[in-house]
Structure formats: C-alpha cells, structure tokens
Coordinates of C-alpha atoms in Angstrom, one line a residue:
M1 CA -19.5 17.5 8.2
T2 CA -21.2 15.7 11.1
G3 CA -18.5 13.0 11.3
R4 CA -15.7 15.6 11.1
F5 CA -17.2 17.7 14.0
A6 CA -17.7 14.5 16.1
R7 CA -14.1 13.6 15.7
L8 CA -12.9 17.1 16.6
L9 CA -15.1 17.2 19.7
G10 CA -13.9 13.7 20.8
L11 CA -10.3 14.7 20.3
A12 CA -10.4 18.2 21.7
A13 CA -8.2 17.3 24.6
V14 CA -5.6 15.8 22.3
L15 CA -5.7 18.9 20.1
L16 CA -5.0 21.2 23.0
S17 CA -1.8 19.3 23.7
T18 CA -0.6 19.1 20.1
V19 CA 2.8 20.6 19.3
A20 CA 4.0 21.6 15.9
C21 CA 6.1 19.0 14.0
Q22 CA 8.1 19.5 10.9
T23 CA 7.8 16.8 8.3
G24 CA 10.6 17.7 5.8
P25 CA 12.4 15.3 3.5
A26 CA 14.1 12.3 5.3
Q27 CA 17.6 13.5 4.3
A28 CA 17.1 16.9 5.9
A29 CA 15.4 15.7 9.2
P30 CA 17.2 14.5 12.3
V31 CA 17.2 10.8 13.1
W32 CA 14.2 9.8 15.0
M33 CA 13.1 13.3 16.1
P34 CA 12.3 13.3 19.8
S35 CA 8.7 13.2 20.8
A36 CA 7.2 15.9 23.1
G37 CA 6.6 14.6 26.6
S38 CA 5.0 11.1 26.7
G39 CA 3.8 11.4 23.1
S40 CA 0.3 12.8 24.0
A41 CA 0.8 15.3 21.2
A42 CA -0.1 12.6 18.6
G43 CA -3.5 11.3 17.7
R44 CA -4.7 7.9 16.6
S45 CA -2.6 5.6 14.5
V46 CA -2.6 6.0 10.7
V47 CA -1.1 3.6 8.2
T48 CA 2.0 5.2 6.6
W49 CA 3.0 2.1 4.5
G50 CA 1.3 -1.1 3.6
A51 CA 1.5 -4.0 1.1
A52 CA -1.0 -6.7 0.4
A53 CA -0.3 -10.0 2.0
D54 CA 0.1 -13.1 -0.2
R55 CA 1.8 -16.5 0.0
L56 CA 5.5 -16.5 -0.7
G57 CA 7.9 -19.5 -0.7
E58 CA 9.0 -21.6 2.2
G59 CA 10.3 -20.0 5.4
T60 CA 14.0 -20.6 6.2
A61 CA 15.3 -21.1 9.7
D62 CA 18.0 -18.7 11.0
R63 CA 17.3 -16.2 8.2
G64 CA 17.5 -12.5 8.6
Y65 CA 15.6 -10.0 6.4
R66 CA 16.4 -6.3 6.0
L67 CA 13.3 -4.8 4.4
V68 CA 13.2 -1.4 2.9
V69 CA 9.8 0.4 2.7
H70 CA 9.0 4.1 1.9
T71 CA 6.6 5.9 4.2
S72 CA 3.9 8.4 3.5
V73 CA 2.6 10.3 6.5
A74 CA 4.9 11.5 9.4
G75 CA 4.2 10.7 13.0
S76 CA 5.4 9.4 16.3
G77 CA 4.9 6.0 17.9
L78 CA 5.9 3.9 14.9
R79 CA 4.5 0.3 14.9
V80 CA 4.9 -2.5 12.5
R81 CA 2.6 -5.3 11.7
L82 CA 4.0 -8.8 11.1
S83 CA 1.8 -11.3 9.2
N84 CA 1.5 -15.0 9.2
A85 CA -1.7 -15.0 7.3
F86 CA -0.7 -17.8 4.9
G87 CA 1.3 -19.8 7.4
D88 CA 0.4 -23.3 8.5
R89 CA 2.2 -23.2 11.8
P90 CA 3.2 -20.5 14.3
L91 CA 5.9 -18.0 13.2
T92 CA 8.5 -17.0 15.8
L93 CA 10.6 -13.8 15.3
D94 CA 13.2 -13.3 18.0
S95 CA 14.6 -10.0 16.9
V96 CA 12.9 -7.1 15.1
Y97 CA 14.5 -3.6 14.6
A98 CA 13.5 -0.5 12.7
G99 CA 15.9 2.2 11.4
L100 CA 16.4 4.8 8.7
R101 CA 18.3 3.9 5.6
S102 CA 21.5 5.5 4.6
Q103 CA 22.2 3.7 1.3
G104 CA 21.9 0.1 0.2
A105 CA 21.5 -2.1 3.3
A106 CA 23.4 0.4 5.6
L107 CA 21.5 2.4 8.2
R108 CA 21.9 5.9 9.4
P109 CA 24.1 5.9 12.5
G110 CA 22.0 5.9 15.7
S111 CA 18.7 5.2 14.0
N112 CA 18.3 1.4 14.5
R113 CA 15.9 0.7 17.3
R114 CA 14.7 -2.6 18.8
L115 CA 11.0 -3.2 18.6
T116 CA 9.1 -5.1 21.2
F117 CA 5.8 -6.9 21.3
D118 CA 3.8 -6.6 24.6
G119 CA 7.1 -5.7 26.1
A120 CA 8.9 -8.8 24.9
R121 CA 11.7 -9.0 22.4
T122 CA 10.3 -12.2 20.9
V123 CA 6.9 -12.7 19.3
T124 CA 5.2 -15.8 18.1
V125 CA 2.5 -15.1 15.5
P126 CA -0.1 -17.9 15.2
A127 CA -1.0 -19.4 11.8
G128 CA -3.4 -17.1 10.0
A129 CA -2.8 -14.2 12.3
T130 CA -0.9 -10.9 12.5
A131 CA 0.9 -9.1 15.4
W132 CA 1.5 -5.4 16.0
S133 CA 4.7 -4.2 17.7
D134 CA 4.7 -1.8 20.6
P135 CA 5.0 1.9 19.7
L136 CA 8.6 3.2 19.2
P137 CA 9.5 6.5 20.8
G138 CA 10.4 9.3 18.5
T139 CA 9.0 10.8 15.3
L140 CA 9.4 9.4 11.8
P141 CA 9.6 12.0 9.0
A142 CA 7.3 11.7 6.0
G143 CA 8.8 10.2 2.9
S144 CA 11.4 8.2 4.7
D145 CA 13.2 5.0 3.7
L146 CA 12.3 2.9 6.7
V147 CA 14.3 -0.3 7.2
V148 CA 12.7 -3.1 9.2
S149 CA 15.2 -5.9 10.1
L150 CA 13.8 -9.2 11.4
H151 CA 15.1 -12.7 12.2
S152 CA 13.4 -16.0 12.7
P153 CA 15.3 -18.8 14.4
D154 CA 13.0 -21.6 13.1
A155 CA 10.8 -20.4 10.2
A156 CA 9.4 -23.2 8.1
G157 CA 6.4 -23.9 5.9
P158 CA 4.5 -21.4 3.8
A159 CA 5.7 -17.8 4.3
T160 CA 3.6 -14.6 4.1
G161 CA 4.7 -11.5 2.4
H162 CA 4.4 -9.4 -0.8
G163 CA 6.0 -10.8 -3.9
M164 CA 6.6 -7.9 -6.3
A165 CA 8.0 -5.2 -4.1
L166 CA 9.9 -3.3 -6.8
Q167 CA 12.3 -2.4 -4.0
T168 CA 15.6 -4.0 -3.2
S169 CA 15.8 -5.5 0.2
Y170 CA 18.4 -7.7 1.8
T171 CA 18.9 -11.1 3.6
T172 CA 21.6 -12.7 5.6
Q173 CA 22.1 -15.9 7.6
G174 CA 22.0 -15.5 11.3
D175 CA 20.8 -12.6 13.4
H176 CA 22.4 -9.4 12.4
T177 CA 19.3 -7.2 12.9
A178 CA 21.0 -4.9 15.5
E179 CA 23.8 -4.0 13.1
E180 CA 23.7 -0.7 11.2
S181 CA 26.4 -1.7 8.9
A182 CA 25.6 -3.4 5.5
A183 CA 28.6 -5.8 5.9
D184 CA 26.6 -8.9 6.7
W185 CA 23.6 -8.1 4.5
T186 CA 25.0 -9.1 1.1
D187 CA 22.1 -11.1 -0.5
T188 CA 19.4 -9.1 -2.2
I189 CA 15.7 -9.9 -2.6
G190 CA 12.7 -8.3 -4.4
S191 CA 10.0 -9.2 -2.0
W192 CA 8.8 -8.1 1.5
W193 CA 8.7 -11.0 3.9
Y194 CA 6.4 -11.2 6.9
L195 CA 5.9 -7.4 7.0
D196 CA 2.6 -5.9 5.7
S197 CA 1.9 -2.6 7.5
V198 CA 3.6 0.3 9.3
S199 CA 1.7 2.9 11.3
V200 CA 2.4 6.2 13.1
R201 CA 0.5 8.7 15.2
P202 CA 0.4 11.9 13.2
P203 CA 0.6 15.2 15.1
D204 CA -2.9 16.2 13.8
P205 CA -5.3 13.7 15.3
D206 CA -7.8 14.2 12.5
T207 CA -5.3 12.8 9.9
G208 CA -6.5 9.9 7.8
A209 CA -5.4 7.5 5.1
V210 CA -6.4 6.2 1.7
V211 CA -5.8 2.6 0.8
A212 CA -5.4 1.7 -2.9
L213 CA -7.0 -1.7 -3.7
G214 CA -5.9 -3.0 -7.1
D215 CA -3.9 -5.2 -9.4
S216 CA -0.5 -5.0 -11.1
I217 CA -1.0 -1.4 -12.2
T218 CA -1.5 -0.4 -8.6
D219 CA 1.3 -2.7 -7.5
G220 CA 3.6 -0.7 -9.8
W221 CA 4.4 -3.2 -12.6
A222 CA 6.6 -1.5 -15.3
S223 CA 7.4 1.5 -13.1
T224 CA 11.1 2.0 -12.3
G225 CA 12.2 -0.1 -9.3
D226 CA 13.8 1.4 -6.2
L227 CA 12.5 4.9 -7.1
N228 CA 8.9 4.7 -5.7
R229 CA 7.2 5.5 -8.9
R230 CA 4.0 3.5 -8.5
W231 CA 0.9 5.7 -8.9
P232 CA 0.1 5.5 -5.2
D233 CA 3.6 6.8 -4.5
Y234 CA 3.0 9.8 -6.7
L235 CA -0.3 10.3 -5.0
A236 CA 1.4 10.2 -1.6
R237 CA 3.8 13.0 -2.6
R238 CA 0.9 15.1 -3.8
L239 CA -1.0 14.6 -0.5
Q240 CA 2.0 15.6 1.6
K241 CA 2.0 19.0 -0.1
A242 CA -1.8 19.5 -0.2
H243 CA -4.1 21.1 2.4
T244 CA -5.9 17.9 3.2
E245 CA -6.4 15.7 6.2
I246 CA -5.6 12.6 4.1
K247 CA -1.8 12.0 4.4
G248 CA -1.4 8.3 4.8
V249 CA -1.3 6.0 1.7
A250 CA -1.2 2.2 1.6
D251 CA -0.6 0.3 -1.7
E252 CA -2.6 -2.9 -1.6
G253 CA -2.2 -3.9 -5.2
I254 CA -1.3 -7.5 -6.2
S255 CA -0.1 -8.3 -9.7
G256 CA -2.7 -10.4 -11.5
N257 CA -5.3 -9.9 -8.9
Q258 CA -9.0 -10.1 -9.8
V259 CA -12.1 -8.7 -8.1
L260 CA -14.1 -11.9 -8.1
A261 CA -11.8 -14.9 -8.4
D262 CA -8.8 -16.1 -6.3
G263 CA -5.6 -16.8 -8.3
A264 CA -2.9 -14.2 -8.1
G265 CA -3.6 -13.5 -4.5
Q266 CA -7.0 -13.8 -3.0
A267 CA -9.8 -11.9 -4.9
A268 CA -10.4 -8.3 -3.9
V269 CA -13.7 -9.3 -2.3
N270 CA -12.0 -12.0 -0.2
R271 CA -9.0 -9.9 1.0
L272 CA -10.8 -6.7 1.6
D273 CA -11.0 -7.0 5.4
R274 CA -7.4 -8.1 5.9
D275 CA -5.6 -5.9 3.4
V276 CA -7.8 -2.8 3.5
L277 CA -10.3 -2.4 6.3
S278 CA -7.9 -3.5 9.0
Q279 CA -5.4 -0.7 8.2
P280 CA -5.2 1.9 10.9
G281 CA -6.8 5.3 10.2
V282 CA -8.1 4.4 6.8
R283 CA -10.9 6.9 5.8
T284 CA -11.2 6.1 2.0
V285 CA -10.7 3.1 -0.2
F286 CA -9.6 3.7 -3.7
L287 CA -10.8 0.9 -5.9
F288 CA -9.0 0.4 -9.2
E289 CA -9.4 -3.2 -10.3
G290 CA -11.2 -5.3 -12.9
V291 CA -9.0 -5.6 -16.0
N292 CA -7.8 -9.1 -15.0
D293 CA -11.4 -10.3 -14.6
L294 CA -12.0 -9.2 -18.2
K295 CA -8.9 -10.2 -20.1
A296 CA -8.7 -13.7 -18.8
H297 CA -11.7 -14.9 -20.9
T298 CA -13.4 -16.4 -17.9
G299 CA -16.9 -15.3 -19.1
V300 CA -17.2 -12.5 -16.5
T301 CA -19.9 -10.1 -17.6
A302 CA -20.4 -6.5 -16.8
A303 CA -23.2 -7.5 -14.4
D304 CA -20.8 -9.9 -12.6
L305 CA -18.1 -7.3 -12.1
I306 CA -20.6 -4.6 -11.1
A307 CA -22.0 -7.0 -8.5
G308 CA -18.4 -7.4 -7.1
Y309 CA -18.0 -3.6 -7.0
R310 CA -21.3 -3.3 -5.2
E311 CA -20.3 -5.9 -2.6
I312 CA -17.1 -3.9 -1.9
V313 CA -19.0 -0.6 -1.6
R314 CA -21.5 -2.2 0.8
R315 CA -18.8 -3.6 3.1
V316 CA -16.7 -0.4 3.0
H317 CA -19.7 1.7 3.8
A318 CA -20.8 -0.6 6.6
A319 CA -17.3 0.0 8.1
G320 CA -18.0 3.7 8.0
K321 CA -15.5 4.5 5.2
C322 CA -15.8 5.9 1.7
V323 CA -15.1 4.4 -1.7
V324 CA -13.5 6.2 -4.6
A325 CA -13.4 4.2 -7.8
S326 CA -11.6 4.5 -11.1
T327 CA -12.6 3.4 -14.5
V328 CA -10.7 0.4 -16.1
G329 CA -8.0 1.5 -18.4
P330 CA -7.6 0.5 -22.1
F331 CA -5.5 -2.5 -23.1
E332 CA -5.8 -3.2 -26.8
G333 CA -2.5 -4.7 -27.9
W334 CA -2.1 -6.9 -24.9
P335 CA -2.2 -10.5 -26.0
E336 CA -5.4 -11.3 -24.2
W337 CA -7.4 -8.3 -25.5
D338 CA -10.4 -9.0 -27.7
P339 CA -13.4 -6.9 -28.7
A340 CA -15.8 -8.7 -26.5
G341 CA -13.7 -8.1 -23.4
D342 CA -13.4 -4.4 -24.4
A343 CA -17.1 -4.1 -24.8
V344 CA -17.6 -5.3 -21.2
R345 CA -14.9 -2.9 -20.0
R346 CA -16.8 0.0 -21.6
Q347 CA -20.1 -1.1 -19.9
V348 CA -18.3 -1.3 -16.6
N349 CA -16.8 2.1 -17.1
Q350 CA -20.2 3.6 -17.9
Y351 CA -21.5 2.2 -14.6
I352 CA -18.6 3.6 -12.7
R353 CA -19.0 7.1 -14.2
T354 CA -22.8 7.3 -13.9
G355 CA -24.0 4.7 -11.4
G356 CA -23.8 7.1 -8.5
E357 CA -22.8 4.4 -6.0
F358 CA -19.3 5.6 -5.2
D359 CA -18.3 8.5 -3.0
G360 CA -16.0 9.8 -5.7
I361 CA -14.7 9.0 -9.2
A362 CA -11.4 9.0 -10.9
D363 CA -11.2 8.4 -14.7
F364 CA -7.9 6.7 -15.4
D365 CA -9.4 5.4 -18.7
R366 CA -9.8 8.9 -19.9
I367 CA -6.3 9.8 -18.7
L368 CA -4.5 6.9 -20.3
R369 CA -6.4 6.2 -23.6
S370 CA -5.3 7.4 -27.0
P371 CA -7.5 10.1 -28.5
Y372 CA -7.3 8.2 -31.8
D373 CA -8.2 4.7 -30.5
Q374 CA -10.0 4.7 -27.2
A375 CA -9.3 1.0 -26.7
R376 CA -5.6 1.6 -26.8
M377 CA -3.2 3.3 -24.3
M378 CA -1.6 6.6 -25.4
P379 CA 2.0 5.6 -26.5
F380 CA 3.6 8.4 -24.5
L381 CA 2.2 6.8 -21.3
D382 CA 2.6 3.1 -22.3
S383 CA 5.3 0.9 -20.9
G384 CA 5.3 -1.0 -24.1
D385 CA 3.1 -3.9 -23.2
H386 CA -0.1 -1.9 -23.8
L387 CA -1.6 -2.7 -20.4
H388 CA 0.8 -1.2 -17.8
P389 CA 1.6 2.5 -17.8
N390 CA 5.2 3.7 -17.6
D391 CA 6.5 6.2 -15.0
K392 CA 4.9 9.1 -16.8
G393 CA 1.6 7.2 -17.0
M394 CA 1.7 6.4 -13.3
Q395 CA 2.3 10.1 -12.5
A396 CA -0.5 11.2 -14.9
M397 CA -2.9 8.9 -13.1
A398 CA -2.0 10.2 -9.6
D399 CA -2.1 13.8 -10.9
S400 CA -5.7 13.3 -12.1
V401 CA -7.1 12.2 -8.7
D402 CA -9.3 14.9 -7.1
L403 CA -7.7 15.1 -3.7
A404 CA -10.9 16.5 -2.2
S405 CA -12.7 13.3 -3.1
L406 CA -10.4 11.3 -0.8
D407 CA -11.1 13.6 2.2
C408 CA -14.5 12.0 2.8
D409 CA -16.7 11.3 5.8
R410 CA -19.5 8.9 6.3

C-alpha cells in the first residue's frame, strides 16, 4: 500500500480538480467529448492501445494509411506513438490525423483531427527511434474504434509495424488523411504500419495499465478478425466494468515469438524495454509465452526457459512494476508436439505455479486442457489446430484472470 499512498499524496492537487467523466460505449458517446478547462482534470498518460513493433515490408513513397485500432481506457489528451524502430533511414510523415470510425474507412463527421509533433504538422523519426504526438484536446471514450490516418511523402527501406493485426485497415495513394469520407480509401490491409501505441490521460490519475507480453495466442491467432476477440480484448472489457485502477490494456503479442531467441520478431527478452516497459502508465506485465521455445525442437530445457522468465522478472521489478505469469497451454495434436517437449512444458508450469517469483499467477493450462488428456486442448475451446484457442477459448482465458492480481504495487 505504500506505493499507492505515495501516488495519492503526490497527485492530491490533481485529484482535487478532477471532474466526473462518463465512459460509455463509443456509439453512445459524443464525438470527442470536450475537456474541462485546460485538461488539468486528467492525470498521467496511460496506454489505451498498443501493438508490438516488428519489421514489415518496404516503405512506399506517397502512400497513405488509415489504421483502425480499438482502445481500452477512456481519457483526454490523446497521443499516438509512431515507430521507425526497424528503419534504416529517417521516416518523414507530413500529415497525421486521428478520428472515430463510423464504418469501414469512413469516419464519424466532425471527429477527424490533425495531430502535431512539437507543434509541427510534419515529423521526421530517426532510424531506430519513435516519436510521440502532442496531446489532442477532447476526451476519447473507452472501447472506441480509433482511426489514425498518416501519410509519408518519401517512405522507403524497411518499414516498422505490426504484421498480424486481425483488423482491416486501409491504404490510398496520395494524401487523403484529412478526409472523413471513405471514397479514396479503397485498398485494404491486415497490418498496422508505423503506429505502435496510443495513450490518454484518464480522469482518475491513479489509473494504470497491464501489458500482455506473448506470442500468437496473445496476438489473437484463430480469433475472429475485426471483432476484437483476442484474450487481451476480453480482458479489457472485463476491466472496464470492474472496480479496479487497472483500465488500460496493451497487446504486445507477436505470432511465432519466443522468450529466448529472435526469429518471429525479436525475443521477449530483447524487446521487453521497447514494447512493454516504455508504455505509459504500465503497472503490471502479463507474461504468457514459451510454447514456441518448446515446440521448435531447439533443445531449450526447462532451466533455459526459467532463466529467461527470471530475467524478465528481474528487469520488470527493477523498473518498479509487477509481473503476472501464466502457465503454458497444452498443444498435443500440433505437428511439432512431442512427449519430450511436453515434459519440459510441465516442468515449466510447475515452476510458474510454485516458484513464488511472480507477483501473480494465471493458469491458462488448467483452463484450456482436456480433463481426459492433459496434454491436449479441450475440443470446445480449440480452434482446430490444437494450439490456438478459438473465440470461446480466448474468452475463457480472460475470464480466468484474477483482476486483483493485476492491480499491483511495488
């Protein structure tokens, strides 16, 4: 409780000026609800959406992107973070807008607002770097389909983004970022380009966020696209209704990702700072990863994987944040499954359950596994490939998380 009281004392002045703010469904809320006064009613920035950065294809000059993302926590002072983490040259974006979606690529009338960067309409992001926009006036409701439209006049070389969005976004040639109509946004894409985080200032200054660090299951593989049915999405909806200070959720899963080795994205131990610890307002890291280390037949032992977990715990704790970890789920029936890998999985799960090194535990293995064969997923929750849960499995995982374990102080 010491950390909680310290934050309350340090933010007492802010709390005195806080005004009530409704955070109803996006469809029922006004467009960009006006902020009170100068925005002093809001506290520190908290991530409301995030996606792990990875290398995409080559950048294209004079290309526009209309990117659809689904927010978690409500708040004022919206900011977006643009990433050139994997670029080999500076990235210039000469027009960036944010608005609320109506349907498809069309925006709700009056919602599209220009974003600036240190007061300028154009931003150049150095190779390997990120850039935050200035705060946007107004309040973004929780659970909104936010649309970030951006244009680069001269993009080239390796691009940064998130490959498996499971969300339809849109592209166009030329700069049509200011338009609210969908007329010029006719091409569709399934990736988020150059955008990796969105933050807001919630009305309660003690609000925090949880960041899910994981692989394809966290990334939402096999969940229904365009409906936000990844397990972190279900978790976000639970948190919005719960009496908890944790309201923000960022999904930092990468399909195929491993804890220890680079390959499908940088290893969890190598991307922890950029994708997780740099997120605004993160209080708790939810670690659910390891199956790809095991099923790839790389010779990874339980001791190896436990050492990787311990490194993540040490670094997260050093940053003053908590770690909740989940057991690794069953995957018998997946082509790479074998008894040796499953034996390692069970050893790792025993450590997670009993090692006492995490601030909280979730047991996705117990939730997903068949009562008749503990190496195999329950058919009712199985997408059919015996590794990735379906929508019902994703919801069951999120429903099993002890929300109190996420509301953690160090």
